Short mmCIF file of C-alpha atoms in Angstrom, two decimals:
data_model
loop_
_atom_site.label_atom_id
_atom_site.label_comp_id
_atom_site.label_asym_id
_atom_site.label_seq_id
_atom_site.Cartn_x
_atom_site.Cartn_y
_atom_site.Cartn_z
CA MET J 1366 -9.35 1.26 -58.09
CA TYR J 1367 -7.41 -1.99 -58.42
CA LEU J 1368 -4.87 -4.01 -56.40
CA ILE J 1369 -2.39 -6.36 -57.57
CA GLY J 1370 -1.19 -9.67 -55.50
CA ILE J 1371 1.97 -11.24 -56.87
CA ASP J 1372 2.77 -14.83 -55.48
CA ILE J 1373 6.43 -15.73 -56.47
CA GLY J 1374 6.02 -19.63 -56.07
CA THR J 1375 8.48 -22.66 -56.36
CA SER J 1376 7.07 -23.66 -59.86
CA GLY J 1377 6.07 -20.24 -61.31
CA THR J 1378 4.84 -17.00 -60.49
CA LYS J 1379 1.04 -15.85 -60.48
CA THR J 1380 0.11 -12.15 -60.70
CA VAL J 1381 -3.51 -11.41 -59.95
CA LEU J 1382 -5.44 -8.05 -60.71
CA PHE J 1383 -8.26 -7.32 -58.24
CA ASP J 1384 -10.85 -4.86 -57.99
CA GLU J 1385 -11.90 -2.78 -54.69
CA GLU J 1386 -14.45 -5.88 -54.07
CA LEU J 1387 -11.71 -8.45 -54.48
CA ASN J 1388 -13.03 -9.83 -57.62
CA THR J 1389 -10.34 -11.33 -59.71
CA VAL J 1390 -10.24 -9.15 -62.94
CA ALA J 1391 -7.22 -10.77 -64.71
CA GLN J 1392 -4.55 -13.30 -63.86
CA ALA J 1393 -1.24 -14.72 -65.32
CA VAL J 1394 1.27 -17.27 -64.78
CA ALA J 1395 4.87 -17.69 -65.94
CA GLU J 1396 6.86 -20.66 -65.12
CA TYR J 1397 10.40 -21.34 -64.67
CA PRO J 1398 12.87 -24.13 -63.80
CA LEU J 1399 14.37 -25.54 -60.71
CA TYR J 1400 18.09 -26.91 -60.87
CA GLN J 1401 19.55 -29.74 -58.95
CA PRO J 1402 23.21 -29.70 -59.60
CA GLN J 1403 23.50 -32.51 -56.77
CA ASN J 1404 21.08 -34.79 -55.02
CA GLY J 1405 19.09 -33.25 -52.36
CA TRP J 1406 20.11 -29.67 -53.80
CA ALA J 1407 17.67 -27.20 -54.95
CA GLU J 1408 18.36 -23.75 -56.77
CA GLN J 1409 16.87 -21.17 -58.76
CA ASP J 1410 18.01 -18.23 -60.74
CA PRO J 1411 16.46 -14.82 -59.27
CA ALA J 1412 16.41 -13.69 -62.64
CA ASP J 1413 13.50 -16.02 -63.61
CA TRP J 1414 11.45 -14.69 -60.86
CA TRP J 1415 11.98 -11.13 -61.97
CA ASN J 1416 11.26 -11.89 -65.44
CA ALA J 1417 8.06 -13.97 -64.65
CA VAL J 1418 7.03 -10.81 -62.47
CA CYS J 1419 7.60 -8.36 -65.42
CA VAL J 1420 5.72 -10.65 -68.04
CA THR J 1421 2.87 -11.45 -65.59
CA ALA J 1422 2.47 -7.88 -64.44
CA LYS J 1423 2.28 -6.77 -68.36
CA GLU J 1424 -0.18 -9.66 -69.31
CA VAL J 1425 -2.66 -8.89 -66.21
CA ILE J 1426 -2.89 -5.30 -67.36
CA GLN J 1427 -3.14 -5.93 -70.94
CA LYS J 1428 -5.87 -8.68 -70.48
CA SER J 1429 -7.98 -6.18 -68.36
CA GLY J 1430 -7.36 -2.94 -69.90
CA ALA J 1431 -6.82 -1.22 -66.58
CA ASP J 1432 -4.91 2.17 -66.31
CA PRO J 1433 -1.81 1.26 -64.59
CA SER J 1434 -2.33 4.38 -62.68
CA ALA J 1435 -5.58 2.92 -61.20
CA ILE J 1436 -3.57 0.26 -59.35
CA ALA J 1437 -3.52 1.55 -55.81
CA GLY J 1438 -1.14 -0.95 -54.42
CA ILE J 1439 0.97 -4.18 -55.04
CA GLY J 1440 1.32 -6.98 -52.46
CA LEU J 1441 4.01 -9.54 -52.45
CA SER J 1442 3.81 -13.21 -51.31
CA GLY J 1443 6.79 -15.83 -51.94
CA GLN J 1444 8.28 -19.13 -51.24
CA MET J 1445 9.80 -18.55 -47.65
CA HIS J 1446 13.42 -19.53 -46.57
CA GLY J 1447 15.17 -18.99 -50.01
CA LEU J 1448 18.73 -17.42 -49.87
CA VAL J 1449 19.59 -14.48 -52.51
CA MET J 1450 22.80 -12.95 -52.26
CA LEU J 1451 23.99 -9.72 -53.98
CA ASP J 1452 27.42 -7.94 -53.98
CA LYS J 1453 28.16 -4.43 -53.63
CA GLU J 1454 27.26 -3.59 -57.05
CA ASP J 1455 23.92 -5.40 -56.53
CA ASN J 1456 24.74 -8.41 -58.72
CA VAL J 1457 23.38 -11.77 -57.90
CA ILE J 1458 26.40 -13.62 -56.63
CA ARG J 1459 25.06 -17.16 -57.00
CA PRO J 1460 21.81 -19.10 -57.74
CA SER J 1461 19.21 -18.95 -54.90
CA ILE J 1462 19.25 -22.08 -52.51
CA ILE J 1463 15.81 -22.44 -52.02
CA TRP J 1464 13.23 -23.80 -49.32
CA CYS J 1465 13.48 -27.69 -50.24
CA ASP J 1466 17.10 -27.87 -50.46
CA GLN J 1467 18.55 -30.39 -48.16
CA ARG J 1468 22.43 -29.83 -48.05
CA THR J 1469 22.66 -28.09 -44.71
CA GLY J 1470 22.35 -30.94 -42.10
CA LYS J 1471 25.97 -30.22 -40.80
CA GLU J 1472 25.25 -26.43 -40.55
CA CYS J 1473 21.90 -26.97 -38.36
CA GLU J 1474 24.22 -29.12 -36.10
CA GLN J 1475 26.67 -26.14 -35.94
CA ILE J 1476 23.97 -23.59 -35.33
CA THR J 1477 22.40 -25.60 -32.41
CA ASP J 1478 26.19 -26.11 -31.23
CA ILE J 1479 26.95 -22.45 -31.32
CA ILE J 1480 23.78 -20.78 -29.97
CA GLY J 1481 22.03 -23.86 -27.90
CA LYS J 1482 18.90 -25.74 -28.99
CA GLU J 1483 16.86 -24.18 -25.98
CA LYS J 1484 18.06 -20.74 -26.71
CA LEU J 1485 17.78 -20.94 -30.38
CA ILE J 1486 14.02 -21.95 -29.84
CA GLU J 1487 13.53 -19.14 -27.40
CA ILE J 1488 14.45 -16.55 -29.70
CA THR J 1489 13.63 -17.95 -33.06
CA ALA J 1490 10.78 -19.94 -32.04
CA ASN J 1491 12.00 -22.90 -33.90
CA PRO J 1492 14.98 -25.52 -33.95
CA ALA J 1493 17.54 -25.30 -36.74
CA LEU J 1494 16.01 -26.90 -39.59
CA THR J 1495 17.85 -27.46 -43.39
CA GLY J 1496 14.88 -25.46 -44.94
CA PHE J 1497 15.57 -22.25 -43.26
CA THR J 1498 17.84 -19.43 -44.50
CA ALA J 1499 20.37 -19.32 -41.61
CA SER J 1500 21.51 -22.69 -42.50
CA LYS J 1501 22.08 -21.93 -46.06
CA ILE J 1502 24.15 -18.57 -45.20
CA MET J 1503 26.25 -20.63 -42.92
CA TRP J 1504 26.66 -23.44 -45.74
CA VAL J 1505 28.13 -20.67 -48.00
CA LYS J 1506 30.18 -19.32 -45.28
CA ASN J 1507 31.61 -22.94 -44.88
CA HIS J 1508 31.71 -24.20 -48.48
CA GLU J 1509 31.84 -20.98 -50.53
CA PRO J 1510 33.90 -18.62 -48.43
CA GLU J 1511 34.62 -16.21 -51.33
CA ASN J 1512 31.00 -15.73 -52.31
CA PHE J 1513 30.32 -14.79 -48.64
CA ALA J 1514 33.11 -12.52 -48.50
CA ARG J 1515 31.57 -10.61 -51.57
CA CYS J 1516 28.04 -10.56 -49.93
CA ALA J 1517 26.70 -7.24 -49.27
CA LYS J 1518 22.89 -8.04 -48.95
CA ILE J 1519 20.94 -11.07 -48.08
CA MET J 1520 17.14 -10.91 -49.25
CA LEU J 1521 14.22 -13.87 -49.51
CA PRO J 1522 12.88 -14.60 -52.82
CA LYS J 1523 10.04 -12.15 -52.65
CA ASP J 1524 12.17 -9.29 -51.00
CA TYR J 1525 14.55 -9.63 -54.14
CA ILE J 1526 11.34 -8.90 -56.28
CA ARG J 1527 10.73 -5.82 -53.97
CA TYR J 1528 14.17 -4.50 -54.69
CA MET J 1529 13.84 -4.81 -58.36
CA LEU J 1530 10.53 -3.14 -58.19
CA THR J 1531 11.35 -0.34 -55.72
CA GLY J 1532 15.20 -0.23 -55.12
CA GLU J 1533 14.46 -0.70 -51.47
CA PHE J 1534 16.42 -3.37 -49.35
CA ALA J 1535 13.54 -4.48 -47.08
CA THR J 1536 11.60 -7.32 -45.86
CA GLU J 1537 8.76 -8.01 -43.47
CA VAL J 1538 8.10 -9.87 -40.31
CA SER J 1539 6.17 -13.07 -41.60
CA ASP J 1540 8.78 -14.11 -44.18
CA ALA J 1541 11.77 -13.17 -41.85
CA SER J 1542 10.40 -15.30 -39.41
CA GLY J 1543 11.38 -18.20 -41.44
CA MET J 1544 15.14 -17.05 -41.70
CA GLN J 1545 16.07 -18.21 -38.21
CA LEU J 1546 17.53 -14.52 -37.76
CA LEU J 1547 14.51 -13.05 -36.34
CA ASP J 1548 13.77 -12.75 -32.49
CA VAL J 1549 10.01 -13.76 -33.14
CA PRO J 1550 8.63 -12.71 -29.70
CA LYS J 1551 10.12 -8.92 -30.39
CA ARG J 1552 9.58 -9.20 -34.30
CA ASN J 1553 12.92 -7.83 -35.37
CA TRP J 1554 16.38 -8.97 -36.27
CA SER J 1555 18.05 -10.94 -33.21
CA GLU J 1556 21.52 -9.28 -32.69
CA TYR J 1557 22.43 -11.98 -30.50
CA VAL J 1558 21.68 -14.65 -33.09
CA LEU J 1559 23.73 -12.61 -35.79
CA GLU J 1560 26.64 -11.92 -33.61
CA LYS J 1561 27.12 -15.47 -32.88
CA LEU J 1562 26.56 -16.63 -36.35
CA GLY J 1563 29.11 -14.34 -37.73
CA ILE J 1564 26.40 -12.30 -39.80
CA ASP J 1565 26.39 -8.66 -40.42
CA ARG J 1566 23.26 -6.77 -39.42
CA GLY J 1567 24.08 -4.52 -42.43
CA MET J 1568 23.23 -7.59 -44.66
CA LEU J 1569 19.76 -7.62 -43.64
CA GLY J 1570 16.91 -5.33 -44.88
CA LYS J 1571 14.99 -3.00 -42.93
CA MET J 1572 12.05 -4.69 -40.95
CA TYR J 1573 8.26 -3.84 -41.79
CA GLU J 1574 5.00 -5.13 -40.49
CA SER J 1575 3.30 -6.82 -43.63
CA TYR J 1576 0.89 -4.16 -44.53
CA GLU J 1577 3.30 -1.27 -44.60
CA ILE J 1578 4.33 0.41 -47.39
CA THR J 1579 7.94 -0.25 -48.07
CA GLY J 1580 8.40 1.40 -51.29
CA LYS J 1581 7.21 2.77 -54.55
CA VAL J 1582 7.74 1.48 -58.06
CA SER J 1583 10.69 3.05 -59.70
CA ARG J 1584 10.72 4.34 -63.17
CA CYS J 1585 12.71 1.63 -64.64
CA ALA J 1586 10.59 -1.22 -63.28
CA ALA J 1587 7.63 0.64 -64.52
CA GLU J 1588 8.66 0.45 -67.81
CA LYS J 1589 9.60 -3.41 -67.71
CA CYS J 1590 6.35 -3.99 -65.73
CA GLY J 1591 3.83 -2.05 -67.76
CA LEU J 1592 2.97 -0.35 -63.96
CA ALA J 1593 2.86 3.14 -63.10
CA GLU J 1594 5.95 4.92 -61.49
CA GLY J 1595 5.09 5.54 -58.03
CA THR J 1596 2.81 2.81 -57.35
CA PRO J 1597 2.99 1.52 -53.51
CA VAL J 1598 4.39 -1.78 -52.57
CA VAL J 1599 3.68 -3.08 -49.32
CA GLY J 1600 5.55 -5.71 -47.07
CA GLY J 1601 3.32 -8.60 -48.31
CA ALA J 1602 4.05 -11.81 -46.56
CA GLY J 1603 5.58 -15.40 -46.84
CA ASP J 1604 3.50 -17.69 -48.64
CA GLN J 1605 1.86 -19.29 -45.52
CA ALA J 1606 0.93 -16.18 -43.93
CA ALA J 1607 -0.40 -14.92 -47.07
CA GLY J 1608 -2.51 -17.84 -47.82
CA GLY J 1609 -3.60 -17.43 -44.15
CA ILE J 1610 -4.95 -13.89 -44.75
CA GLY J 1611 -6.43 -15.12 -48.10
CA ASN J 1612 -8.21 -17.86 -46.33
CA GLY J 1613 -9.35 -15.68 -43.53
CA ILE J 1614 -7.15 -17.16 -40.60
CA VAL J 1615 -6.82 -13.76 -38.91
CA THR J 1616 -8.61 -14.07 -35.59
CA GLU J 1617 -8.41 -16.49 -32.50
CA GLY J 1618 -10.14 -19.80 -32.83
CA VAL J 1619 -9.98 -19.82 -36.91
CA VAL J 1620 -7.71 -22.49 -38.27
CA SER J 1621 -7.12 -23.79 -41.73
CA ALA J 1622 -6.29 -27.35 -42.75
CA THR J 1623 -4.32 -27.73 -46.00
CA ILE J 1624 -3.81 -30.51 -48.24
CA GLY J 1625 -1.36 -29.83 -50.88
CA THR J 1626 1.95 -31.63 -51.82
CA SER J 1627 2.42 -31.17 -48.15
CA GLY J 1628 0.13 -30.76 -45.30
CA VAL J 1629 -0.30 -27.83 -43.00
CA VAL J 1630 -2.49 -26.98 -40.10
CA PHE J 1631 -2.21 -23.00 -39.77
CA ALA J 1632 -3.55 -21.19 -36.56
CA HIS J 1633 -3.79 -17.47 -35.84
CA THR J 1634 -2.80 -16.68 -32.15
CA ASP J 1635 -3.06 -13.06 -30.65
CA LYS J 1636 -0.56 -14.62 -27.86
CA LEU J 1637 3.14 -15.70 -28.45
CA SER J 1638 2.89 -19.32 -27.91
CA ILE J 1639 6.27 -21.45 -28.75
CA ASP J 1640 6.45 -25.31 -28.30
CA PRO J 1641 9.78 -25.97 -26.44
CA ALA J 1642 10.19 -29.23 -28.38
CA GLY J 1643 10.14 -27.42 -31.74
CA ARG J 1644 7.68 -29.77 -33.16
CA VAL J 1645 5.57 -27.06 -34.98
CA HIS J 1646 6.65 -23.62 -36.12
CA THR J 1647 5.72 -20.36 -34.66
CA PHE J 1648 6.19 -17.24 -36.96
CA CYS J 1649 4.80 -13.59 -37.02
CA HIS J 1650 1.59 -13.43 -38.90
CA ALA J 1651 0.96 -10.94 -41.44
CA VAL J 1652 -1.74 -9.46 -38.89
CA PRO J 1653 0.20 -6.74 -36.74
CA GLY J 1654 0.75 -7.97 -33.19
CA ALA J 1655 -0.26 -11.64 -33.97
CA TRP J 1656 1.48 -14.74 -34.45
CA HIS J 1657 0.59 -18.17 -36.50
CA ILE J 1658 1.49 -21.49 -35.35
CA MET J 1659 1.90 -24.09 -38.24
CA GLY J 1660 2.27 -27.54 -38.08
CA VAL J 1661 3.60 -29.27 -41.47
CA THR J 1662 3.29 -33.00 -42.63
CA GLN J 1663 6.05 -33.57 -45.68
CA ALA J 1664 3.75 -36.03 -47.57
CA ALA J 1665 0.11 -35.25 -47.78
CA GLY J 1666 -1.14 -34.77 -51.37
CA LEU J 1667 2.19 -36.47 -52.28
CA SER J 1668 1.17 -39.68 -50.99
CA PHE J 1669 -2.26 -39.62 -52.87
CA LYS J 1670 -0.25 -38.64 -55.90
CA TRP J 1671 2.08 -41.68 -55.32
CA ILE J 1672 -0.73 -43.97 -54.88
CA ARG J 1673 -2.79 -42.54 -57.61
CA ASP J 1674 0.13 -42.90 -60.32
CA THR J 1675 1.49 -46.35 -58.96
CA MET J 1676 -1.76 -48.27 -58.38
CA PHE J 1677 -4.64 -46.49 -60.37
CA ALA J 1678 -3.01 -45.62 -63.63
CA SER J 1679 -5.46 -47.09 -65.65
CA GLU J 1680 -8.32 -45.37 -63.87
CA LYS J 1681 -6.64 -42.25 -64.32
CA LEU J 1682 -6.17 -42.63 -67.93
CA ALA J 1683 -9.93 -43.70 -68.32
CA ALA J 1684 -11.01 -40.77 -66.45
CA ASP J 1685 -8.90 -38.51 -68.84
CA GLU J 1686 -10.33 -40.38 -71.84
CA LEU J 1687 -13.75 -39.69 -70.47
CA GLY J 1688 -13.17 -36.09 -69.71
CA VAL J 1689 -13.80 -36.77 -65.98
CA ASP J 1690 -11.58 -35.42 -62.93
CA ALA J 1691 -9.36 -38.49 -62.01
CA ASN J 1692 -9.47 -37.42 -58.25
CA TYR J 1693 -13.30 -37.35 -58.15
CA LEU J 1694 -13.34 -40.96 -59.77
CA LEU J 1695 -10.71 -41.87 -57.24
CA ASP J 1696 -13.00 -40.61 -54.27
CA LYS J 1697 -15.75 -42.80 -55.82
CA ILE J 1698 -13.39 -45.62 -55.64
CA CYS J 1699 -12.32 -45.08 -52.09
CA GLU J 1700 -15.91 -44.84 -50.90
CA LYS J 1701 -15.97 -48.57 -51.86
CA SER J 1702 -14.01 -49.22 -48.68
CA PRO J 1703 -15.07 -48.52 -45.07
CA VAL J 1704 -14.25 -46.17 -42.58
CA GLY J 1705 -11.08 -47.40 -41.17
CA ALA J 1706 -10.01 -49.16 -44.60
CA ASN J 1707 -10.64 -52.42 -43.03
CA GLY J 1708 -8.08 -51.96 -40.27
CA LEU J 1709 -5.45 -50.90 -42.58
CA ILE J 1710 -3.52 -47.81 -41.41
CA TYR J 1711 -0.84 -45.63 -43.43
CA LEU J 1712 2.02 -43.73 -42.13
CA PRO J 1713 2.53 -40.99 -44.60
CA TYR J 1714 6.21 -40.64 -44.24
CA LEU J 1715 7.49 -40.82 -47.95
CA MET J 1716 9.85 -37.88 -47.40
CA GLY J 1717 10.78 -38.20 -43.83
CA GLU J 1718 8.51 -36.27 -41.51
CA ARG J 1719 8.40 -32.60 -39.88
CA THR J 1720 5.64 -32.59 -37.31
CA PRO J 1721 5.46 -33.96 -34.95
CA HIS J 1722 8.60 -36.12 -35.49
CA LEU J 1723 11.58 -34.20 -36.96
CA ASP J 1724 12.86 -37.34 -38.55
CA ALA J 1725 14.39 -37.33 -42.09
CA ASP J 1726 14.86 -41.26 -41.61
CA ALA J 1727 11.13 -41.92 -41.16
CA ARG J 1728 9.70 -43.83 -44.17
CA GLY J 1729 6.03 -44.72 -45.62
CA VAL J 1730 4.22 -47.72 -43.92
CA PHE J 1731 1.21 -49.91 -44.13
CA PHE J 1732 0.51 -51.47 -41.03
CA GLY J 1733 -2.16 -54.35 -40.72
CA LEU J 1734 -2.04 -55.42 -44.36
CA SER J 1735 -3.77 -59.13 -45.06
CA ALA J 1736 -5.16 -60.96 -47.81
CA ILE J 1737 -8.67 -59.33 -47.36
CA HIS J 1738 -7.28 -55.77 -48.32
CA ASP J 1739 -7.40 -54.51 -52.08
CA LYS J 1740 -6.28 -51.43 -53.71
CA ARG J 1741 -9.46 -49.38 -52.52
CA ASP J 1742 -8.40 -50.24 -49.04
CA MET J 1743 -5.18 -49.04 -49.68
CA LEU J 1744 -6.34 -45.75 -51.43
CA ARG J 1745 -8.75 -45.22 -48.25
CA ALA J 1746 -5.90 -45.90 -45.74
CA VAL J 1747 -3.51 -43.49 -47.40
CA MET J 1748 -6.20 -40.57 -47.40
CA GLU J 1749 -6.93 -41.39 -43.86
CA GLY J 1750 -3.39 -41.40 -43.02
CA VAL J 1751 -2.98 -37.99 -44.34
CA VAL J 1752 -5.77 -37.00 -42.35
CA PHE J 1753 -4.16 -38.51 -39.05
CA SER J 1754 -0.98 -36.56 -39.84
CA LEU J 1755 -2.93 -33.47 -39.69
CA CYS J 1756 -4.43 -34.56 -36.43
CA ASP J 1757 -0.86 -34.72 -35.13
CA CYS J 1758 -0.39 -31.07 -35.94
CA MET J 1759 -3.98 -30.18 -34.72
CA GLY J 1760 -3.42 -31.95 -31.45
CA ILE J 1761 0.02 -29.96 -30.73
CA ILE J 1762 -1.28 -26.55 -31.53
CA LYS J 1763 -4.49 -27.19 -29.12
CA ASN J 1764 -2.04 -28.11 -26.42
CA MET J 1765 -0.38 -24.85 -27.07
CA GLY J 1766 -3.62 -22.97 -26.19
CA VAL J 1767 -5.22 -22.36 -29.41
CA ASP J 1768 -9.05 -23.47 -29.23
CA PRO J 1769 -10.05 -23.94 -32.71
CA LYS J 1770 -13.71 -23.11 -33.20
CA THR J 1771 -13.67 -22.88 -37.00
CA VAL J 1772 -11.68 -25.00 -39.59
CA TYR J 1773 -11.32 -24.26 -42.97
CA ALA J 1774 -10.06 -26.72 -45.63
CA SER J 1775 -7.79 -25.39 -48.39
CA GLY J 1776 -5.25 -26.56 -50.97
CA GLY J 1777 -6.11 -29.45 -53.63
CA GLY J 1778 -7.52 -31.78 -51.10
CA ALA J 1779 -10.26 -29.45 -50.06
CA ALA J 1780 -11.76 -29.91 -53.53
CA SER J 1781 -12.69 -33.42 -52.27
CA THR J 1782 -15.76 -33.85 -50.41
CA LEU J 1783 -14.54 -37.34 -49.12
CA TRP J 1784 -11.28 -35.91 -47.73
CA ARG J 1785 -13.24 -32.99 -45.97
CA GLN J 1786 -15.83 -35.35 -44.46
CA MET J 1787 -12.43 -37.52 -43.10
CA LEU J 1788 -11.02 -34.24 -41.66
CA ALA J 1789 -14.55 -33.42 -39.96
CA ASP J 1790 -14.61 -37.13 -38.62
CA ALA J 1791 -11.24 -37.15 -37.57
CA PHE J 1792 -11.19 -33.71 -35.91
CA ASN J 1793 -14.54 -34.44 -34.41
CA MET J 1794 -15.67 -30.82 -35.61
CA PRO J 1795 -17.29 -29.14 -38.88
CA VAL J 1796 -14.86 -28.39 -41.71
CA SER J 1797 -15.44 -25.85 -44.00
CA VAL J 1798 -14.49 -24.47 -47.37
CA ASN J 1799 -14.83 -20.70 -48.25
CA ASN J 1800 -15.28 -18.64 -51.20
CA SER J 1801 -11.59 -17.48 -51.49
CA VAL J 1802 -10.05 -19.08 -54.59
CA GLN J 1803 -6.84 -16.78 -55.02
CA GLY J 1804 -5.22 -17.72 -51.74
CA GLY J 1805 -1.53 -16.15 -51.16
CA ALA J 1806 -2.39 -13.56 -54.11
CA MET J 1807 -5.71 -12.42 -52.58
CA GLY J 1808 -3.95 -12.53 -49.17
CA VAL J 1809 -1.33 -9.89 -49.99
CA ALA J 1810 -3.69 -7.83 -52.10
CA ILE J 1811 -5.71 -7.52 -48.92
CA LEU J 1812 -2.52 -6.21 -47.18
CA ALA J 1813 -1.91 -3.80 -50.30
CA GLY J 1814 -5.28 -2.51 -49.84
CA VAL J 1815 -4.85 -1.69 -46.06
CA GLY J 1816 -1.66 -0.36 -46.47
CA SER J 1817 -2.94 2.04 -49.39
CA GLY J 1818 -6.00 2.99 -47.28
CA ILE J 1819 -8.65 1.32 -49.25
CA TYR J 1820 -9.61 -1.00 -46.42
CA PRO J 1821 -9.55 -0.15 -42.76
CA ASN J 1822 -7.76 -3.30 -41.16
CA ILE J 1823 -7.12 -6.95 -42.06
CA PRO J 1824 -9.44 -8.66 -39.93
CA ASP J 1825 -12.50 -6.50 -41.01
CA THR J 1826 -11.40 -6.67 -44.75
CA CYS J 1827 -11.40 -10.66 -44.54
CA ARG J 1828 -14.87 -10.70 -42.76
CA ARG J 1829 -16.20 -8.54 -45.62
CA PHE J 1830 -15.26 -10.54 -48.48
CA ILE J 1831 -14.34 -14.20 -47.14
CA SER J 1832 -17.26 -16.33 -45.98
CA GLU J 1833 -18.12 -19.96 -45.70
CA LYS J 1834 -19.36 -21.81 -48.80
CA LYS J 1835 -19.74 -25.53 -47.87
CA ARG J 1836 -19.48 -27.18 -44.45
CA SER J 1837 -19.01 -30.95 -43.75
CA GLU J 1838 -20.26 -31.91 -40.10
CA PRO J 1839 -18.77 -34.70 -38.32
CA ASN J 1840 -20.34 -38.20 -38.26
CA LYS J 1841 -20.62 -39.66 -34.75
CA GLU J 1842 -19.79 -43.41 -35.76
CA SER J 1843 -17.03 -42.44 -38.04
CA ALA J 1844 -15.53 -40.40 -35.58
CA ALA J 1845 -15.48 -43.10 -33.04
CA VAL J 1846 -13.88 -45.33 -35.53
CA TYR J 1847 -11.16 -42.87 -36.17
CA GLU J 1848 -10.41 -41.97 -32.44
CA LYS J 1849 -9.62 -45.59 -31.78
CA THR J 1850 -7.40 -45.99 -35.11
CA TYR J 1851 -5.64 -42.58 -34.44
CA ARG J 1852 -4.71 -43.92 -30.84
CA LEU J 1853 -2.91 -46.84 -32.74
CA TYR J 1854 -1.58 -44.68 -35.43
CA GLU J 1855 0.32 -42.37 -32.90
CA ASN J 1856 1.93 -45.35 -31.34
CA LEU J 1857 3.47 -46.71 -34.65
CA TYR J 1858 6.27 -44.09 -35.14
CA THR J 1859 7.51 -44.87 -31.76
CA ALA J 1860 7.47 -48.60 -32.33
CA LEU J 1861 9.33 -47.93 -35.85
CA LYS J 1862 11.78 -45.13 -35.02
CA ASP J 1863 14.69 -47.15 -34.35
CA SER J 1864 13.95 -49.37 -37.24
CA PHE J 1865 13.82 -46.24 -39.55
CA LYS J 1866 17.07 -45.38 -38.53
CA THR J 1867 18.52 -48.83 -38.97
CA LEU J 1868 17.02 -49.02 -42.66
CA ALA J 1869 18.64 -45.52 -43.40
CA ASP J 1870 22.01 -46.85 -42.05
CA ILE J 1871 21.80 -50.07 -44.40
CA ASN J 1872 20.58 -47.88 -47.51
CA ASN J 1873 23.41 -45.43 -47.11
CA GLY J 1874 25.97 -48.14 -46.92
#
């Protein structure tokens, strides 16, 4: 028997075929464009997602030689928060406004005014954010009333793929948590929020838990994707929850720290816990009866990419010519600077900040720069600043009652031995990497396996297949330096907050 995990991402769709032991049998990726018709806007064509799913599903079956009828289930993971609108004839009304679109600032203010900040956080577990789906719906309602009037169905990206695969209009709790229309404590649509915002409940799909079977592959979709008609499709998960499953973050005390383009600290919790200040997100987890708390820092790996491309371009070129990984080379360069970067501190606010400072005006800062510093110190300060931003997230999550016993590093930054050691030292606790390499695709394949009856439940399956591969223990001396430096780092935003706003006013004329 086989399982398929389909991850509908922002840059492309990745489809992975697994065997029953969750070994990767075949995988395929298809990319598609992102459209930016105006500054700060971000849109994609849902037809591109569907075409990518059809192409990659066919490719993994052809590569593996697997019998499509031997595929026991399909799981869907996807970029969260995107708005897909269909009319009564099931035609896509307009391009999808996706997660990173920033046009909805006024709509966030509108939602907060209508519902009230405290009430909104109480129900949806989060403040109104430009990235979330509700503000996108309100933007269409305000700016494209003719499109809103035509709208019969509202979907998330992966749920549009579900609809194309099965004909079923449905979603599941983890992805729906990021729409700001879900009653997160009750794990169902909030009639109160929908009524206040003037959104018809009939526009939203049936709600499922993430492992539940939501439909079966139709004859038409089977022909287009090379699948067998009748193959079960489970609820799946939003990309972060799917990655949480794929990394084994499915029981109390297990936390992941991800350094990708952004940085995320992701914690499982069996008890609903909401930050009243809205500094971190609380969403329904893909594990039934559980939630996850997630702190997000905007420019983690992005900060590293920025300094690599601006200050270490020649080293990157040399690494390419020698066939050496450029990031490994930069690790070695960074090690020439001492812990604490000779007193240089970096604030990684290149794209504003989300946790713990919900501030679009925040900007990157090097603090303490003097004539003794060179670009090695600046590189180390950037890497340490990203780690401190994750400490911000971890601190809030701990204060919400989560007691982490195990921290798994994931994302591109987890490949760096140096970055993992920095995390261990700054958290002052061991940091591990596990043997899981397929992330979200593996996570939703596990959900498909549970839903189709191959596996008994999610936690037991993760314990069976996901194990520690490497561990970094904290260094006492380094941890002591980071403890002092982090206290100063925490104070810098407060000291600069008004100056960030003044700078934004100057730049905006």
